[in-house]
PDB file of C-alpha atoms in Angstrom:
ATOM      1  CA  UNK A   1      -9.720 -18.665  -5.390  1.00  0.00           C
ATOM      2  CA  UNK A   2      -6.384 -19.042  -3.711  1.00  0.00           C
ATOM      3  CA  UNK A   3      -4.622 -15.311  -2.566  1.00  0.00           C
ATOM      4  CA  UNK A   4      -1.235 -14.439  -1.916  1.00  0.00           C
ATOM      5  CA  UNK A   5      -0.985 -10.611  -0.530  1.00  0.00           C
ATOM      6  CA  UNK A   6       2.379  -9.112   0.050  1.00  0.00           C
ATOM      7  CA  UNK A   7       2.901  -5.938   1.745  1.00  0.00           C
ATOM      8  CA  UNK A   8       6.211  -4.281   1.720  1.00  0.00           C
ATOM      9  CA  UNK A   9       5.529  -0.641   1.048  1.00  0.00           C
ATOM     10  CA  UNK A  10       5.274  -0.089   5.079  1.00  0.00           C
ATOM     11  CA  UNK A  11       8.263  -1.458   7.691  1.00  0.00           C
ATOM     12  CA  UNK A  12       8.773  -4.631   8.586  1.00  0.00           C
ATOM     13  CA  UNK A  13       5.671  -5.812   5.963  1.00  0.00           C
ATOM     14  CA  UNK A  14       3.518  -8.710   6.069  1.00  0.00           C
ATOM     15  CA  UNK A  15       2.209 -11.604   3.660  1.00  0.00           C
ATOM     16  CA  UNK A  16      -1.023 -13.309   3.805  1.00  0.00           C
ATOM     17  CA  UNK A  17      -2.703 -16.341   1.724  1.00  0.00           C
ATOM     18  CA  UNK A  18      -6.427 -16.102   1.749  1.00  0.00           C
ATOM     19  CA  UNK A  19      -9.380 -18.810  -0.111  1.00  0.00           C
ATOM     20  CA  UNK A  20     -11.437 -15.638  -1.889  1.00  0.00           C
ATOM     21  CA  UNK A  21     -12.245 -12.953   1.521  1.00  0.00           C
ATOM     22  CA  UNK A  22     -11.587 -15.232   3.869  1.00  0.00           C
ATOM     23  CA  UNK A  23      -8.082 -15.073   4.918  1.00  0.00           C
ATOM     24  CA  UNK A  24      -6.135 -18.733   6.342  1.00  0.00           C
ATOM     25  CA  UNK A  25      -2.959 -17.303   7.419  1.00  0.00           C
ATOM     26  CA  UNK A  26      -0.972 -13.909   7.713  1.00  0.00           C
ATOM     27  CA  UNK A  27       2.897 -13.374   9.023  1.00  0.00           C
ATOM     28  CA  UNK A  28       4.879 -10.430   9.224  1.00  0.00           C
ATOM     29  CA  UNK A  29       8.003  -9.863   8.329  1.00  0.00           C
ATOM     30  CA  UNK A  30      10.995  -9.776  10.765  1.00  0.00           C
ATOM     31  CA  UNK A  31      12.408  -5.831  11.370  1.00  0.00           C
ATOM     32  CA  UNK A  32      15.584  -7.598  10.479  1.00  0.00           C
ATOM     33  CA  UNK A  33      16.557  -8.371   7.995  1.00  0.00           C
ATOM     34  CA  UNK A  34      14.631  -6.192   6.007  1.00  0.00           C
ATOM     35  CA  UNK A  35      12.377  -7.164   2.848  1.00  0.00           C
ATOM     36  CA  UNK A  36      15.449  -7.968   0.802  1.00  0.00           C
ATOM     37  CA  UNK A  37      16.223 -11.039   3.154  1.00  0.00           C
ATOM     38  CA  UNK A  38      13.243 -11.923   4.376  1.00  0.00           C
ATOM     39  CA  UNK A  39      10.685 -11.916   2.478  1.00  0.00           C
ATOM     40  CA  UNK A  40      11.325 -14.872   0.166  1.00  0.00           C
ATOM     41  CA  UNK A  41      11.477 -17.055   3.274  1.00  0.00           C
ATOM     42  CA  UNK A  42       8.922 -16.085   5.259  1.00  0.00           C
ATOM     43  CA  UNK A  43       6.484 -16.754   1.933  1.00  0.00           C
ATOM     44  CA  UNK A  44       7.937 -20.078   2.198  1.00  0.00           C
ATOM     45  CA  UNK A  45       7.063 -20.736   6.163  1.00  0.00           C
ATOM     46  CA  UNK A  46       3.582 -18.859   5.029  1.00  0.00           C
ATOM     47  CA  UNK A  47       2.699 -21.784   2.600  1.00  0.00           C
ATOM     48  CA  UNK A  48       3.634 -24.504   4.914  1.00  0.00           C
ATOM     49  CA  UNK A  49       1.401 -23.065   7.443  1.00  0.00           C
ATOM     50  CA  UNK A  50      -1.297 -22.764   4.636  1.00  0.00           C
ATOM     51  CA  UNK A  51      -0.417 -26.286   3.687  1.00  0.00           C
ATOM     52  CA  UNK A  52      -0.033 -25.221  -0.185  1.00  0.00           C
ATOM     53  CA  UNK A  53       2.172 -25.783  -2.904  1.00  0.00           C
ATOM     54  CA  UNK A  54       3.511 -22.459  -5.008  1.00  0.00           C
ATOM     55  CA  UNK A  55       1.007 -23.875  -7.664  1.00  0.00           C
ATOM     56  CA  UNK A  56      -1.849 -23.821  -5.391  1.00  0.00           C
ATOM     57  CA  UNK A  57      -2.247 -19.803  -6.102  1.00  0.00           C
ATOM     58  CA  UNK A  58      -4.029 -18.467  -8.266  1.00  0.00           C
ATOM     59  CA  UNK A  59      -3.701 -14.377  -7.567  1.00  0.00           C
ATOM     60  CA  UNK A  60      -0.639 -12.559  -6.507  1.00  0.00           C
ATOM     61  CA  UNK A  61      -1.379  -9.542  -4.926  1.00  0.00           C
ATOM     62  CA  UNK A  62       0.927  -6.804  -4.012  1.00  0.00           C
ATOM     63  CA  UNK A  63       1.084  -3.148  -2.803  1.00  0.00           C
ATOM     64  CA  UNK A  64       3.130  -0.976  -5.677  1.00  0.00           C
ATOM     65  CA  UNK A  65       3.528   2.030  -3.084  1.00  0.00           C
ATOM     66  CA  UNK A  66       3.850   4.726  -2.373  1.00  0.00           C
ATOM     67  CA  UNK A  67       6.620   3.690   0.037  1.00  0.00           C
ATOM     68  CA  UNK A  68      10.199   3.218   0.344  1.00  0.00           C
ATOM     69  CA  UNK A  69      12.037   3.020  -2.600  1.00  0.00           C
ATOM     70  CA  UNK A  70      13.869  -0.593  -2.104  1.00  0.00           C
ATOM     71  CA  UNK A  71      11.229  -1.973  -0.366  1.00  0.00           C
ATOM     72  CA  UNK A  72       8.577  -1.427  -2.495  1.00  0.00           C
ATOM     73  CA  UNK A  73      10.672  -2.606  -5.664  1.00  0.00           C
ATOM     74  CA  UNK A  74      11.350  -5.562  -3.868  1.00  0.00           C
ATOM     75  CA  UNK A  75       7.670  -6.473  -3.154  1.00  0.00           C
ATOM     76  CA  UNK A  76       6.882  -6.153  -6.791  1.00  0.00           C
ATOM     77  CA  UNK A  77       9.755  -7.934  -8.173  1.00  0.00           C
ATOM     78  CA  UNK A  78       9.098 -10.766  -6.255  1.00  0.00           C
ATOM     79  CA  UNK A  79       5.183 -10.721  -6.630  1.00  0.00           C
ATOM     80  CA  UNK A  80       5.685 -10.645 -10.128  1.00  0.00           C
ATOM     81  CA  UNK A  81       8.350 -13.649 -10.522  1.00  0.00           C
ATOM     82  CA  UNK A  82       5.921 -15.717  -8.167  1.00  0.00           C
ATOM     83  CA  UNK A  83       3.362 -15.356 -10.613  1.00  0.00           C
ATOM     84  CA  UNK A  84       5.034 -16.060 -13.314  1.00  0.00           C
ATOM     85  CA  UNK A  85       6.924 -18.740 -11.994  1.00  0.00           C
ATOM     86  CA  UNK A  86       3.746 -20.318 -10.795  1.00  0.00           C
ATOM     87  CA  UNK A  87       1.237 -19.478 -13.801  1.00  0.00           C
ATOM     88  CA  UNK A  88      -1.052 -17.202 -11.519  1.00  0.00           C
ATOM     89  CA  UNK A  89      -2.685 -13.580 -11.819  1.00  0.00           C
ATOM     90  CA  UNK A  90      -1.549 -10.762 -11.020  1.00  0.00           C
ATOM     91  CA  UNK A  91      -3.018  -7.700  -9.385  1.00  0.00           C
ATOM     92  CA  UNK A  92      -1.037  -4.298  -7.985  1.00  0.00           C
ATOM     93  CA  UNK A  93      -2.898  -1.942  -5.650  1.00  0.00           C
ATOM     94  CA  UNK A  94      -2.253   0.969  -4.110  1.00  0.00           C
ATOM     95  CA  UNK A  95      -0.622   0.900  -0.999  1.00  0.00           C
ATOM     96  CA  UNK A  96      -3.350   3.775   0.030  1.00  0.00           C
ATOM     97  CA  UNK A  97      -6.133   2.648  -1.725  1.00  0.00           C
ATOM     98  CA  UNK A  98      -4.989  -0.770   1.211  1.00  0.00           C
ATOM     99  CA  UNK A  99      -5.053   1.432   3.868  1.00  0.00           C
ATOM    100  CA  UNK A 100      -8.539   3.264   3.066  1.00  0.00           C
ATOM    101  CA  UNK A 101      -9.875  -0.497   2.335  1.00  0.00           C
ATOM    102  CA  UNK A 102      -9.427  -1.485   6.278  1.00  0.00           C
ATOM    103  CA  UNK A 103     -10.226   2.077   7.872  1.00  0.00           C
ATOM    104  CA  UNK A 104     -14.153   2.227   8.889  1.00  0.00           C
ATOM    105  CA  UNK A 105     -16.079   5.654   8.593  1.00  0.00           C
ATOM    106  CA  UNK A 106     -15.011   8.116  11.036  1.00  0.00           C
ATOM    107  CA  UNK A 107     -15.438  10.889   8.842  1.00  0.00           C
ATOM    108  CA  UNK A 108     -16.822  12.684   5.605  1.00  0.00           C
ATOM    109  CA  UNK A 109     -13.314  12.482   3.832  1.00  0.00           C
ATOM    110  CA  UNK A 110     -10.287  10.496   4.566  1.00  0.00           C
ATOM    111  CA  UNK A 111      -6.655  11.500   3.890  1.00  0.00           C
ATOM    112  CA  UNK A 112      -4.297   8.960   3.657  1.00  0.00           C
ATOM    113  CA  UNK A 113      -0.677  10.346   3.979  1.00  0.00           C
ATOM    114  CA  UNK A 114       2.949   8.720   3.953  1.00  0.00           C
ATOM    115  CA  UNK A 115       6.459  10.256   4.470  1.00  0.00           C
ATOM    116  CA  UNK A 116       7.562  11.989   1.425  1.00  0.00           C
ATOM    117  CA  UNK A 117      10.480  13.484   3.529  1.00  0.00           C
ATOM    118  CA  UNK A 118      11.614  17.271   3.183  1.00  0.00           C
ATOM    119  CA  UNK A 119       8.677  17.749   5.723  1.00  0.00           C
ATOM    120  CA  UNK A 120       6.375  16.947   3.125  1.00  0.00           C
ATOM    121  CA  UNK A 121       3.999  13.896   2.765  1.00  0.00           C
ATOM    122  CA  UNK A 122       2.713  12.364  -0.284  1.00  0.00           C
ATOM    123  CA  UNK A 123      -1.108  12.090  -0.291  1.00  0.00           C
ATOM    124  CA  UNK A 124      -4.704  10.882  -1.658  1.00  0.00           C
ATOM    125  CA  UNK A 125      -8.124  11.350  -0.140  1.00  0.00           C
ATOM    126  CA  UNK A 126     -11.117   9.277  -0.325  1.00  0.00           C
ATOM    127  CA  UNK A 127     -15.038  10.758  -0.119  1.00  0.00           C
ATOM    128  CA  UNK A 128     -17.245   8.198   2.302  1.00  0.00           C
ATOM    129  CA  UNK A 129     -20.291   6.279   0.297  1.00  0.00           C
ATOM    130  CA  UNK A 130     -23.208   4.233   1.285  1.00  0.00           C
ATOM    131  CA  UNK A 131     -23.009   1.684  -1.414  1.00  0.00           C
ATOM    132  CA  UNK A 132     -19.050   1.298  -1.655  1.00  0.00           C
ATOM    133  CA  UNK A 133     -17.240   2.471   1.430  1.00  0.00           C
ATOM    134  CA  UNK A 134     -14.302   4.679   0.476  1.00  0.00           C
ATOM    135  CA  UNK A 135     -14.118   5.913  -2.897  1.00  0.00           C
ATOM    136  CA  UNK A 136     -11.500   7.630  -4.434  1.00  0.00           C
ATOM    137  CA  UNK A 137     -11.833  11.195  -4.506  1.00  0.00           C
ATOM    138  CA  UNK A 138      -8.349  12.879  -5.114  1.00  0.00           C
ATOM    139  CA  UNK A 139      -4.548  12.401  -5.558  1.00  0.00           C
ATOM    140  CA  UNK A 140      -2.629  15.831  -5.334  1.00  0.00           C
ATOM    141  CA  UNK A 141       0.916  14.042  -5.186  1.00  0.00           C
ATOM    142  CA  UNK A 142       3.137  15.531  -2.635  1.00  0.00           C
ATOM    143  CA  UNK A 143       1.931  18.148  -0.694  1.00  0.00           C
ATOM    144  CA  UNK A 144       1.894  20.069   2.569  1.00  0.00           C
ATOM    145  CA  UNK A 145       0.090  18.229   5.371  1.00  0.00           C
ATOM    146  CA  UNK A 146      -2.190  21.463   6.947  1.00  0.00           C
ATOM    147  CA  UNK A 147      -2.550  23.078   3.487  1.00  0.00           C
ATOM    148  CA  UNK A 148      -4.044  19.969   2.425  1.00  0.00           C
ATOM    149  CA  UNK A 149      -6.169  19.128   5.053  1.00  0.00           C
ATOM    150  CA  UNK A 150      -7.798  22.392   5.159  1.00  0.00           C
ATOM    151  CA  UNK A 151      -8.735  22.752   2.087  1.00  0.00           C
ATOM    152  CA  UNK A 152     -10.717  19.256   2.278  1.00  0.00           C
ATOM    153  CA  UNK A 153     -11.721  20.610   5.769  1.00  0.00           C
ATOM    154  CA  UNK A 154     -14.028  22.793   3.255  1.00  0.00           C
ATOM    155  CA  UNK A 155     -15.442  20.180   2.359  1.00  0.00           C
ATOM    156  CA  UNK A 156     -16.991  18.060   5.164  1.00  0.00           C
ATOM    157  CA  UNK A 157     -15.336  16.797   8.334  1.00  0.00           C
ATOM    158  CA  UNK A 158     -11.722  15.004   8.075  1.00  0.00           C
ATOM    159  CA  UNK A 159     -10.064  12.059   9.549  1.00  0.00           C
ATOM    160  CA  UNK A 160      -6.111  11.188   8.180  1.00  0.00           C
ATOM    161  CA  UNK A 161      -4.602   8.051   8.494  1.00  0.00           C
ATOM    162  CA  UNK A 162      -1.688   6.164   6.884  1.00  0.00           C
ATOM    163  CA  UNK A 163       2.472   5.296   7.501  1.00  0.00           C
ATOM    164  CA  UNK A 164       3.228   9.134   7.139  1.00  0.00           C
ATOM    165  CA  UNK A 165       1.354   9.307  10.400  1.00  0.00           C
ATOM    166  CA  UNK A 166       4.538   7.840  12.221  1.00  0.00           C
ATOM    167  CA  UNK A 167       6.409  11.142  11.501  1.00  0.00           C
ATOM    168  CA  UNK A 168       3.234  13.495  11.162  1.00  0.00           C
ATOM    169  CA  UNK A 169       0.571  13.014  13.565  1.00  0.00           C
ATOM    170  CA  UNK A 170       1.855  15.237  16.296  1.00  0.00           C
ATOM    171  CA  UNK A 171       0.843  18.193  13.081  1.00  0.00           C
ATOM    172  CA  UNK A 172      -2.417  17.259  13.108  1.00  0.00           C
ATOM    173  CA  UNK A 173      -4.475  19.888  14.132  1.00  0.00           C
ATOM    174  CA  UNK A 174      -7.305  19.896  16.218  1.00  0.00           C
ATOM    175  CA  UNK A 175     -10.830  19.199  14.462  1.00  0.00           C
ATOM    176  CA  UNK A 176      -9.044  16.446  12.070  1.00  0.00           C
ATOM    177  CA  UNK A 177     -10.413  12.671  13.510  1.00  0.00           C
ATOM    178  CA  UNK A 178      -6.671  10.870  13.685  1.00  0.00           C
ATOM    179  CA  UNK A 179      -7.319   7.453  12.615  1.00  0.00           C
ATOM    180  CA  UNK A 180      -6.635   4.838  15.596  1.00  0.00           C
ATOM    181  CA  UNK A 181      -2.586   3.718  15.348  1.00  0.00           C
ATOM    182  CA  UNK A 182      -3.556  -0.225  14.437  1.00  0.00           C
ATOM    183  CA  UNK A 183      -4.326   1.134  11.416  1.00  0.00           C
ATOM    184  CA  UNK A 184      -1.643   3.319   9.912  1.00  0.00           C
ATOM    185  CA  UNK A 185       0.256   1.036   8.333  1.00  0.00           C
ATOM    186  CA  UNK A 186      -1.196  -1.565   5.074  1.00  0.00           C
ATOM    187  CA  UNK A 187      -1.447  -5.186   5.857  1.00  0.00           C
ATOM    188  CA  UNK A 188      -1.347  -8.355   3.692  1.00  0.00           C
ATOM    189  CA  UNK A 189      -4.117  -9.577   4.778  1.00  0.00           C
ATOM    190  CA  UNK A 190      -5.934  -6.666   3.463  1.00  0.00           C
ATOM    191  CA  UNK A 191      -4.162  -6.908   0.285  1.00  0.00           C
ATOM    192  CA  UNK A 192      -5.412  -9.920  -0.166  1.00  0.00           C
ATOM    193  CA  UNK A 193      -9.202  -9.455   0.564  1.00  0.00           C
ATOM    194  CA  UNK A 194      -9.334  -6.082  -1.879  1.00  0.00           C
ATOM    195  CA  UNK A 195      -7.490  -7.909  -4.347  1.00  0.00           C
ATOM    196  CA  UNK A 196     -10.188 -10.200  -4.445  1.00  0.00           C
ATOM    197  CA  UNK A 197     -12.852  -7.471  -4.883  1.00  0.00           C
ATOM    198  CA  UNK A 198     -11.328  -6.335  -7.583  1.00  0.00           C
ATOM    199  CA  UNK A 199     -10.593  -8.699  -8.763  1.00  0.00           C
ATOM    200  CA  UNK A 200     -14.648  -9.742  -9.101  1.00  0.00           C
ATOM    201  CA  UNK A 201     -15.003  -6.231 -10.575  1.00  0.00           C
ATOM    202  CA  UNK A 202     -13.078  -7.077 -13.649  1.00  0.00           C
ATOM    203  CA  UNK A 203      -9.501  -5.316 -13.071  1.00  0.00           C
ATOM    204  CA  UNK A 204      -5.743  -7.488 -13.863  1.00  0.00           C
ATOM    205  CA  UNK A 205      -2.570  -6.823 -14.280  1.00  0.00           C
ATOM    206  CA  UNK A 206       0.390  -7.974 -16.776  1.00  0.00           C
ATOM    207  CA  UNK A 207       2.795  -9.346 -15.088  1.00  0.00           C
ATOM    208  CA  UNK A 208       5.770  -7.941 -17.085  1.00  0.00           C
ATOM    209  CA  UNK A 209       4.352  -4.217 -17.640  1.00  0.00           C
ATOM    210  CA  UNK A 210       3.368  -3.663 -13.616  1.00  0.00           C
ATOM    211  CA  UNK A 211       5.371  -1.438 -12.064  1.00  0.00           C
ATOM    212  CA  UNK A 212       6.393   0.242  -8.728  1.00  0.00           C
ATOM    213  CA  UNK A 213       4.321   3.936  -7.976  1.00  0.00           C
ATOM    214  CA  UNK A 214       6.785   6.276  -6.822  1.00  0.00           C
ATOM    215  CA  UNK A 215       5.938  10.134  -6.442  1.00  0.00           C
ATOM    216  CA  UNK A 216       9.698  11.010  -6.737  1.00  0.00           C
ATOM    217  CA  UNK A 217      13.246  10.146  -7.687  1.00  0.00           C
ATOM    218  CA  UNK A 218      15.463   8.218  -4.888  1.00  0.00           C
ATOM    219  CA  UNK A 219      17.876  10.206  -3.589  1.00  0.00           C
ATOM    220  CA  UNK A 220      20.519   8.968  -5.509  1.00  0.00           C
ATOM    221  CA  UNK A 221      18.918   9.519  -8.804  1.00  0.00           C
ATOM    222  CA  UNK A 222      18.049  12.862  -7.891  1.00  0.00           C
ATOM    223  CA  UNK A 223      21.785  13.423  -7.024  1.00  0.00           C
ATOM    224  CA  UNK A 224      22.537  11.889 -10.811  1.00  0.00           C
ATOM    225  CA  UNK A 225      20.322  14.301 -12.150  1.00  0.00           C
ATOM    226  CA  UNK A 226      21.416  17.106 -10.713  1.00  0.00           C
ATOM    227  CA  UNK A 227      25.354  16.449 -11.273  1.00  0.00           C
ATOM    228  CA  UNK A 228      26.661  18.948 -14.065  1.00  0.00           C
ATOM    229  CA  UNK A 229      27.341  17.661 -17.255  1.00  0.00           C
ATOM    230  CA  UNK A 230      29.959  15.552 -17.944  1.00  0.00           C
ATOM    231  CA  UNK A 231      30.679  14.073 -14.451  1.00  0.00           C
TER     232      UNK A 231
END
């Protein structure tokens, strides 16, 4: 099976084609221009190098966030009109579901955590198995880092990783396993491989009802929302 992966939740981004786990090619994005300008041709240099046509995939697969708002709309919009231009699947994952994928074991529990600004982050944590590697264990939504972590520090021992570490890690407390820096931030080429997993297990998307995650408004919409009446 050919995969495209396209990761735009975390800055610059990346894209990757792979033939089922094994990946043939990964670029990332320039820092500028941003996604908006860049990402359509850098796909294009990334199936030269591949030597494929558009046709040639067969799965899109693309983070849906959390992330920032433009960029992550951007990823999906254009993972979605690839694969319906092209007549290929379509799977979304979550951008920390991506980032749990390519983190080994270095604790009991993982937290995953990106910027949710206000000095908040937006979070989900994953429980460690034998048989399957991280596995999803909870999604409180935006929350205080340290409340967070302590109460999962209850638990078993802790290790955090994820974009929100940019701004974050110097609040890490001691006792809480900081994941190494290489791998904060989501790549494509890891899109790609755990789109292929699950793909195997049996999960798709529709390509006209997938949509972006996001865990609150944008800024301007909450400034819409909180205009009076009338104005």
């Amino acid at each position: 099976m050919n995969i495209l992966g396209i990761e735009t939740t975390a800055a610059p981004g990346s894209v990757a084609v792979a033939r089922d786990e094994t990946i043939l090619a990964e670029l990332r994005l320039p820092d500028f221009p941003r996604a908006a300008g860049s990402l359509a041709p850098t796909l294009g240099e990334l199936l030269q190098t591949a030597g494929w046509n558009p046709k040639d995939v067969n799965l899109v697969s693309v983070t849906v966030g959390p992330g920032q708002f433009t960029s992550v709309r951007i990823g999906v919009v254009t993972a979605k009109t690839f694969a319906y231009a092209v007549g290929a699947e379509i799977i979304g994952l979550n951008t920390f579901d991506v980032v749990a994928c390519q983190t080994p074991k270095i604790a009991e529990y993982l937290a995953v955590i990106g910027d949710a600004q206000r000095g908040q982050v937006v979070g989900r944590a994953y429980v460690w198995t034998n048989d399957h590697g991280w596995a999803f264990f909870e999604d409180p939504g935006i929350v205080h880092l340290q409340e967070w972590l302590d109460g999962l520090g209850e638990k078993g021992s802790v290790a955090v990783t994820g974009p929100g570490l940019h701004r974050f890690a110097q609040s890490v407390v001691p006792g809480v396993t900081v994941a190494p820096r290489e791998l904060w931030d989501p790549t494509a080429a890891t899109v790609a491989r755990l789109a292929y997993q699950r793909y195997l297990a049996g999960e798709r998307n529709d390509v006209w009802t997938l949509k972006p995650i996001y865990y609150r408004p944008s800024y301007a919409e909450e400034k819409r929302m909180s205009a009076p009446s009338g104005q």
